[in-house]
Structures are given as structure tokens and as C-alpha cells.
Coordinates of C-alpha atoms in Angstrom, one line a residue:
M248 CA 1.0 23.8 12.4
Y249 CA 3.0 20.5 12.8
L250 CA -0.3 18.7 12.6
I251 CA -1.2 20.1 9.2
I252 CA 2.3 19.6 7.9
G253 CA 2.3 16.0 9.0
L254 CA -1.0 15.2 7.4
L255 CA 0.0 17.0 4.2
I256 CA 3.2 15.0 3.9
I257 CA 1.2 11.7 4.3
A258 CA -1.3 13.0 1.8
V259 CA 1.5 13.7 -0.8
G260 CA 2.9 10.2 -0.3
A261 CA -0.6 8.7 -0.8
F262 CA -1.1 10.8 -3.9
C263 CA 2.2 9.5 -5.3
Q264 CA 1.2 5.9 -4.5
S265 CA -2.1 6.3 -6.3
S266 CA -0.2 7.6 -9.3
S267 CA 2.3 4.7 -9.3
Y268 CA 0.4 2.7 -11.9
V269 CA 0.5 5.5 -14.5
P270 CA 4.2 4.9 -15.5
I271 CA 3.4 1.1 -15.8
N272 CA 1.2 1.9 -18.7
K273 CA 4.3 3.2 -20.5
I274 CA 6.1 -0.2 -20.2
K275 CA 6.4 -1.9 -23.6
K276 CA 6.1 -5.6 -24.5
W277 CA 6.8 -7.1 -21.1
S278 CA 4.6 -9.6 -19.4
W279 CA 3.1 -8.7 -16.0
E280 CA 5.5 -10.9 -14.0
S281 CA 8.5 -9.3 -15.7
Y282 CA 7.7 -5.7 -15.1
W283 CA 6.3 -6.4 -11.7
L284 CA 9.6 -8.0 -10.6
V285 CA 11.7 -5.2 -12.1
Q286 CA 9.6 -2.4 -10.5
G287 CA 9.7 -4.4 -7.3
V288 CA 13.5 -4.2 -7.2
F289 CA 13.1 -0.4 -7.1
A290 CA 10.0 -0.2 -4.9
W291 CA 10.9 -2.9 -2.3
L292 CA 14.7 -3.0 -2.4
L293 CA 16.6 0.0 -3.8
F294 CA 14.5 3.0 -2.7
P295 CA 13.9 1.6 0.8
L296 CA 17.6 1.0 1.1
L297 CA 18.3 4.7 0.1
G298 CA 15.7 5.8 2.6
T299 CA 17.4 3.8 5.3
L300 CA 20.8 5.3 4.4
L301 CA 19.2 8.7 4.7
S302 CA 18.0 7.9 8.1
V303 CA 21.5 7.1 9.4
S304 CA 23.1 10.2 7.9
G305 CA 22.5 12.3 11.0
A306 CA 22.5 9.5 13.5
S307 CA 25.3 8.4 15.8
G308 CA 26.5 5.5 13.7
S309 CA 26.7 4.1 10.2
F310 CA 24.6 1.8 8.1
G311 CA 26.9 -1.1 9.3
D312 CA 26.1 -0.1 12.9
L313 CA 22.4 -0.2 12.1
L314 CA 22.8 -3.7 10.7
S315 CA 24.7 -4.7 13.8
M316 CA 22.0 -3.3 16.0
M317 CA 19.3 -5.3 14.0
N318 CA 21.5 -8.4 14.4
A319 CA 21.5 -7.8 18.1
N320 CA 17.7 -7.7 18.1
P321 CA 16.9 -10.8 16.1
K322 CA 13.3 -11.2 17.3
A323 CA 12.2 -7.8 16.3
T324 CA 14.2 -7.9 13.0
W325 CA 12.9 -11.3 11.9
L326 CA 9.3 -10.6 12.9
T327 CA 9.5 -7.4 10.9
I328 CA 10.7 -9.4 7.8
L329 CA 8.2 -12.2 8.4
F330 CA 5.3 -9.8 8.4
G331 CA 6.7 -8.3 5.2
V332 CA 6.6 -11.8 3.6
L333 CA 2.9 -12.1 4.7
W334 CA 2.2 -8.6 3.4
G335 CA 3.6 -9.8 0.0
I336 CA 1.0 -12.6 0.0
G337 CA -1.7 -10.0 0.6
G338 CA -0.6 -8.0 -2.4
L339 CA -0.7 -11.1 -4.6
T340 CA -4.2 -12.2 -3.5
F341 CA -5.6 -8.7 -3.6
G342 CA -6.4 -9.0 -7.3
L343 CA -8.2 -12.3 -6.8
S344 CA -10.7 -10.6 -4.5
M345 CA -11.8 -8.3 -7.3
R346 CA -11.8 -11.2 -9.7
Y347 CA -14.4 -13.1 -7.6
L348 CA -16.4 -10.1 -6.2
G349 CA -15.9 -7.3 -8.6
V350 CA -13.9 -4.1 -8.1
A351 CA -16.4 -2.3 -5.8
L352 CA -17.1 -5.1 -3.3
G353 CA -13.8 -6.8 -3.5
Q354 CA -11.8 -3.6 -3.0
S355 CA -14.0 -2.4 -0.2
I356 CA -13.8 -5.6 1.8
A357 CA -10.0 -6.0 1.2
L358 CA -9.0 -2.4 1.9
G359 CA -11.5 -2.1 4.8
T360 CA -10.0 -5.2 6.4
C361 CA -6.4 -4.0 5.7
S362 CA -7.1 -0.6 7.1
A363 CA -8.9 -1.7 10.3
L364 CA -6.8 -4.8 11.2
G365 CA -3.5 -3.0 10.4
A366 CA -4.4 -0.1 12.8
I367 CA -5.6 -2.4 15.5
L368 CA -3.4 -5.5 15.4
G369 CA -0.2 -3.5 15.2
P370 CA -0.4 -2.1 18.7
V371 CA -2.1 -5.3 20.1
L372 CA 0.5 -7.8 18.9
T373 CA 3.4 -5.6 20.0
G374 CA 2.0 -5.1 23.5
H375 CA 0.8 -1.5 23.0
A376 CA -3.0 -2.2 23.1
A377 CA -3.3 0.8 25.5
D378 CA -2.6 3.1 22.5
L379 CA -6.0 2.0 21.0
T380 CA -8.0 4.8 22.7
S381 CA -11.7 5.3 22.0
A382 CA -10.7 8.1 19.6
V383 CA -8.6 5.7 17.5
I384 CA -11.4 3.1 17.4
I385 CA -14.0 5.7 16.3
G386 CA -11.6 6.8 13.6
V387 CA -11.2 3.2 12.4
V388 CA -15.0 2.8 12.3
V389 CA -15.5 6.1 10.4
T390 CA -12.8 4.9 7.9
L391 CA -14.7 1.7 7.3
V392 CA -17.9 3.7 6.8
G393 CA -16.2 5.8 4.2
I394 CA -14.8 2.8 2.4
S395 CA -18.2 1.2 2.5
I396 CA -19.9 4.2 0.9
I397 CA -17.4 4.2 -1.9
G398 CA -18.1 0.5 -2.3
I399 CA -21.8 1.3 -2.7
A400 CA -21.0 3.8 -5.3
G401 CA -18.9 1.2 -7.2
A402 CA -21.7 -1.3 -6.9
M403 CA -24.2 1.2 -8.3
K404 CA -21.8 2.0 -11.2
A405 CA -21.5 -1.7 -11.9
S406 CA -25.2 -2.3 -11.8
A407 CA -25.7 0.4 -14.4
L408 CA -23.6 -1.6 -16.9
P409 CA -25.3 -3.6 -19.6
E410 CA -25.7 -7.3 -18.8
E411 CA -23.0 -8.3 -21.2
E412 CA -20.5 -5.8 -19.6
K413 CA -21.5 -7.1 -16.1
K414 CA -20.5 -10.6 -17.0
K415 CA -17.3 -9.4 -18.6
A416 CA -16.5 -7.4 -15.5
V417 CA -17.1 -10.2 -13.0
K418 CA -17.2 -13.3 -15.1
D419 CA -15.8 -15.5 -12.3
F420 CA -18.1 -14.2 -9.6
N421 CA -18.1 -16.4 -6.5
F422 CA -19.4 -14.8 -3.3
G423 CA -18.2 -17.5 -0.9
K424 CA -14.7 -17.8 -2.4
G425 CA -14.6 -14.1 -2.9
I426 CA -15.3 -13.2 0.7
F427 CA -12.6 -15.6 1.9
V428 CA -10.0 -14.3 -0.5
A429 CA -10.9 -10.6 0.2
L430 CA -10.6 -11.1 4.0
L431 CA -7.3 -13.0 3.5
A432 CA -5.9 -10.3 1.2
G433 CA -7.0 -7.6 3.7
F434 CA -5.5 -9.4 6.7
M435 CA -2.2 -10.2 4.8
S436 CA -1.9 -6.6 3.5
A437 CA -2.4 -5.3 7.1
C438 CA 0.7 -7.2 8.0
F439 CA 2.7 -4.3 6.6
N440 CA 1.7 -2.1 9.5
I441 CA 2.1 -5.0 12.0
G442 CA 5.7 -5.4 10.7
L443 CA 6.3 -1.6 11.1
N444 CA 5.1 -1.9 14.7
F445 CA 7.5 -4.8 15.5
G446 CA 10.4 -2.8 13.9
Q447 CA 9.5 0.6 15.4
D448 CA 12.6 0.6 17.7
L449 CA 15.1 -0.5 15.0
Y450 CA 16.9 2.7 14.5
L451 CA 20.1 4.2 15.7
E452 CA 20.3 6.7 18.5
G453 CA 20.2 10.2 17.2
T454 CA 18.0 9.4 14.2
R455 CA 15.6 12.2 13.5
P456 CA 11.9 11.4 14.3
I457 CA 10.9 11.9 10.7
F458 CA 13.3 9.0 9.6
R459 CA 12.8 6.5 12.4
A460 CA 10.3 4.3 10.6
L461 CA 12.5 3.9 7.5
P462 CA 14.7 1.0 8.6
A463 CA 11.6 -1.0 9.6
T464 CA 10.1 -0.1 6.3
M465 CA 13.2 -1.5 4.5
L466 CA 12.8 -4.8 6.4
V467 CA 9.1 -5.1 5.6
T468 CA 9.5 -4.4 1.9
F469 CA 12.5 -6.8 1.8
G470 CA 10.2 -9.5 3.1
G471 CA 7.5 -8.5 0.5
F472 CA 10.1 -8.6 -2.2
L473 CA 10.9 -12.2 -1.4
T474 CA 7.3 -13.3 -1.8
N475 CA 6.7 -11.3 -5.0
A476 CA 10.1 -12.3 -6.6
A477 CA 9.4 -16.0 -6.0
Y478 CA 5.9 -15.7 -7.6
C479 CA 7.1 -13.6 -10.5
L480 CA 10.0 -16.0 -11.3
F481 CA 7.6 -18.9 -11.1
Q482 CA 5.3 -17.2 -13.6
N483 CA 8.3 -16.5 -15.8
A484 CA 9.0 -20.2 -15.9
R485 CA 5.4 -21.2 -16.2
N486 CA 4.6 -18.8 -19.0
K487 CA 8.0 -19.0 -20.7
T488 CA 8.5 -15.2 -20.5
W489 CA 12.2 -15.3 -19.8
S490 CA 12.7 -13.7 -23.2
D491 CA 11.3 -10.4 -21.9
Y492 CA 14.7 -9.8 -20.2
K493 CA 16.6 -10.4 -23.4
Q494 CA 15.0 -7.6 -25.3
K495 CA 17.8 -5.1 -25.0
S496 CA 16.1 -2.4 -27.1
L497 CA 13.3 -2.2 -24.4
W498 CA 15.5 -2.0 -21.3
G499 CA 16.1 1.8 -21.5
N500 CA 12.4 2.7 -21.7
N501 CA 11.1 -0.1 -19.4
L502 CA 13.8 0.4 -16.7
L503 CA 13.0 4.1 -16.6
F504 CA 9.2 3.6 -16.0
C505 CA 9.7 0.7 -13.6
A506 CA 12.0 3.0 -11.6
L507 CA 9.5 5.8 -11.6
A508 CA 6.7 3.4 -10.6
G509 CA 8.8 2.1 -7.8
L510 CA 9.7 5.6 -6.6
L511 CA 6.1 6.7 -6.6
W512 CA 5.0 3.5 -4.7
Y513 CA 7.7 3.8 -2.1
S514 CA 6.8 7.5 -1.5
Q515 CA 3.7 6.5 0.5
F516 CA 5.8 4.9 3.2
F517 CA 8.6 7.5 3.0
G518 CA 5.8 10.1 3.5
L519 CA 4.3 8.1 6.3
S520 CA 7.6 8.1 8.2
L521 CA 8.1 11.8 7.6
G522 CA 4.5 12.7 8.5
K523 CA 4.6 10.7 11.7
G524 CA 7.8 12.6 12.7
F525 CA 5.7 15.8 12.7
L526 CA 2.9 14.1 14.7
T527 CA 5.0 13.3 17.8
D528 CA 2.8 15.6 19.9
Y529 CA -0.3 13.8 18.6
P530 CA 0.0 10.2 19.8
V531 CA -3.6 9.4 18.8
L532 CA -2.8 10.3 15.2
I533 CA 0.4 8.3 15.2
T534 CA -1.5 5.2 16.3
F535 CA -4.1 6.0 13.6
S536 CA -1.6 6.9 10.9
W537 CA -2.0 3.6 9.1
C538 CA -5.7 4.3 8.6
I539 CA -4.9 7.8 7.5
L540 CA -2.6 6.5 4.8
M541 CA -5.1 3.8 3.6
S542 CA -7.9 6.4 3.6
L543 CA -5.9 8.8 1.5
N544 CA -4.8 6.1 -0.9
I545 CA -8.4 5.3 -1.6
V546 CA -9.4 8.9 -1.9
F547 CA -6.6 9.7 -4.5
S548 CA -7.2 6.4 -6.3
N549 CA -10.8 7.4 -6.9
V550 CA -9.8 11.0 -7.8
W551 CA -7.6 9.4 -10.5
G552 CA -10.6 7.4 -11.5
I553 CA -12.6 10.6 -12.0
I554 CA -9.8 12.3 -13.9
L555 CA -9.4 9.3 -16.2
K556 CA -13.2 9.3 -16.8
E557 CA -13.8 5.9 -15.3
W558 CA -17.0 7.2 -13.7
K559 CA -18.1 8.8 -17.0
G560 CA -21.8 8.2 -17.8
V561 CA -22.9 7.2 -14.3
S562 CA -25.9 8.8 -12.7
R563 CA -25.6 12.0 -10.6
R564 CA -26.7 10.0 -7.6
T565 CA -23.8 7.6 -8.0
V566 CA -21.3 10.5 -8.2
T567 CA -22.9 12.1 -5.1
I568 CA -22.5 8.9 -3.1
L569 CA -18.9 8.6 -4.4
L570 CA -18.1 12.2 -3.3
L571 CA -19.8 11.5 0.1
G572 CA -17.5 8.5 0.6
I573 CA -14.4 10.5 -0.3
T574 CA -15.5 13.3 2.1
V575 CA -16.0 10.8 4.9
L576 CA -12.5 9.4 4.4
I577 CA -11.0 12.9 4.3
I578 CA -12.8 13.7 7.6
S579 CA -11.6 10.4 9.1
T580 CA -7.9 11.4 8.7
F581 CA -8.2 14.1 11.4
L582 CA -11.3 13.1 13.3
P583 CA -9.6 11.2 16.1
Q584 CA -7.7 14.4 17.1
L585 CA -11.0 16.3 17.5
I586 CA -12.6 13.7 19.8

């Protein structure tokens, strides 16, 4: 029963994350860099802080005690933040992979790299390589297969477009540059899970298992916020969009939807922490949990694509391959436990 509950909680978090871009569409008259920075305050600072405060509520200490404990473990704390900074770079370069390769190929390579390297390098770099059992490795491989199948469906969808639409979709196509950027984006994005692994012991004694990953999550997202904030402020200066913040009549609407987007985004890692707390009797799935989250993120993103009719007009064969890829990813979430 705990196995099912844990996977369902992670699935709910993944669904919320895949829905986080819906509120962004309601933001009015702000440039990308302005709303990205404001939603980041919620997604990477405020809600992770609230999650961490929740984690210490039943522990033997206060938030101040937690900060003192982190200060007493500077290596783990700063490595967790550092990998958060690197993860922030991954998020910023992710879009470039799709610019040079197209959505299907770029997303498949970047997410596949993120999923696999995050699951593997986390335990390896923190001295827990023994956790990478054959079941975990097989699960990672199956996840990559599922992502690749969805990538094939995306490529088939793109190939069915008129030539003019193809050029419009991938007008800056550059295979060599695209592969490099996609691999870089995937590796940097995988740093989130590496950071979580370095910070996995940064919690107070008495913290409930379902909340233990939340302090590390706060440190990783703080690092990511530094990267994204620096870039957004640079873009504000470059594009002369400081005036966005002066439009007082827009703040009520835009702040609301930025907060909602931030909450939905953070839900994936809040759900990951809670879900792992129910999987303590399944060490294989805990090691594999990063792949589970990434797989479900991809599944729900494509489900949203179907709902929003992004796949409208494609052939039945393309839809069949897409559904096959989604099915493989769903199977991959619990396959390691069956091996």
C-alpha cells in the first residue's frame, strides 16, 4: 500500500509541475525575464522556505537550529547550493537545445540525459555507488527507451508539417551545436538530483521521513535562483524592460499567477520528498526516484499536449507511437521494484 501511495504522491507532484506553465499564460504585458524572475521568487525561494519550515515543525529543534546544523556541515551545504547553481544553468540552456534541434529531438536528448545522469551521478558522486543495483540501471535504460519513443513521435509530427512550417519551427537548426547544448542542458539539469544527494543528511533529528529532503531542496533551489536572477536582471538591463515592474495596475493579476505557477512548479519536489518518505521500505525505488519524477513529468507534459490539441491532425501511427512511449515511461516508474 505504501508503495502505491508513494508513487501516487510523486505522480501528483509531476502533474502539478507539468501544469505550471498554464498560469503563465495569464500574465499580462510583462517580458519573459520579468515574469520569470517574479515566479522564481515563489518557486525557488518562498515555497521551498515554507516547505523547510514545515519539515522542522515536528523535529527536535527550530529553523535556526537547522541553519546552525547546515553551518556546521559547510561542505555538504555549499556543494548542495553549488549544484543548484549548475542546475540553474541547465534550465537556461534547455530552451536552446530545442532552438537548434527542434522540440522532439532537443527535448528527448536533454531530458534523457537529465534523467539518466541525475539518477546515476547522484549516488556515485556522494559515495553511494552501491545503491545502483542492476534493477536501477535497467529502470534507467527503460526510461531512456520511453523518452526516445516519444522523441520519435515528435519527429514524425514535425516531419508531417509543411516545409514552411518546418523552417519556422527549427529555423536555427544546427545539429553539432544542438547536440552539445542538449547534452550540456541535460547534465546541468541533472545537477538538481546531485545536489539533493549531497544534502540528503541536512535535516534535524526527529524530522519525519516524508519531509527530510525539503531542506536540501531549499538549498538547491536557492542556488538555482541565483543563476536565474542574475540572467533575468541582465536581460532586464539589456532589453530595457525595467518598466515592467512599474506597471502598478498589473501587479495584482501578475503576482497571483506568478505565485500559482511557482507553487505548481515546487509541488514536484515537495511531492518527491513526500513520496520518498513512503518508499523507505523500497530502497531501489528511492534511488530510482529521480527517474520516476522525470518520467512522469514527460508523461503529463505530453498528456497536456494532447488535451491542448498540440497533436491534432497527426497520423494514427504517430499517436500510437506517442502512446507507446507514454506507456513505457509509466511502466518504468515501478519496473525496478519488479526485477
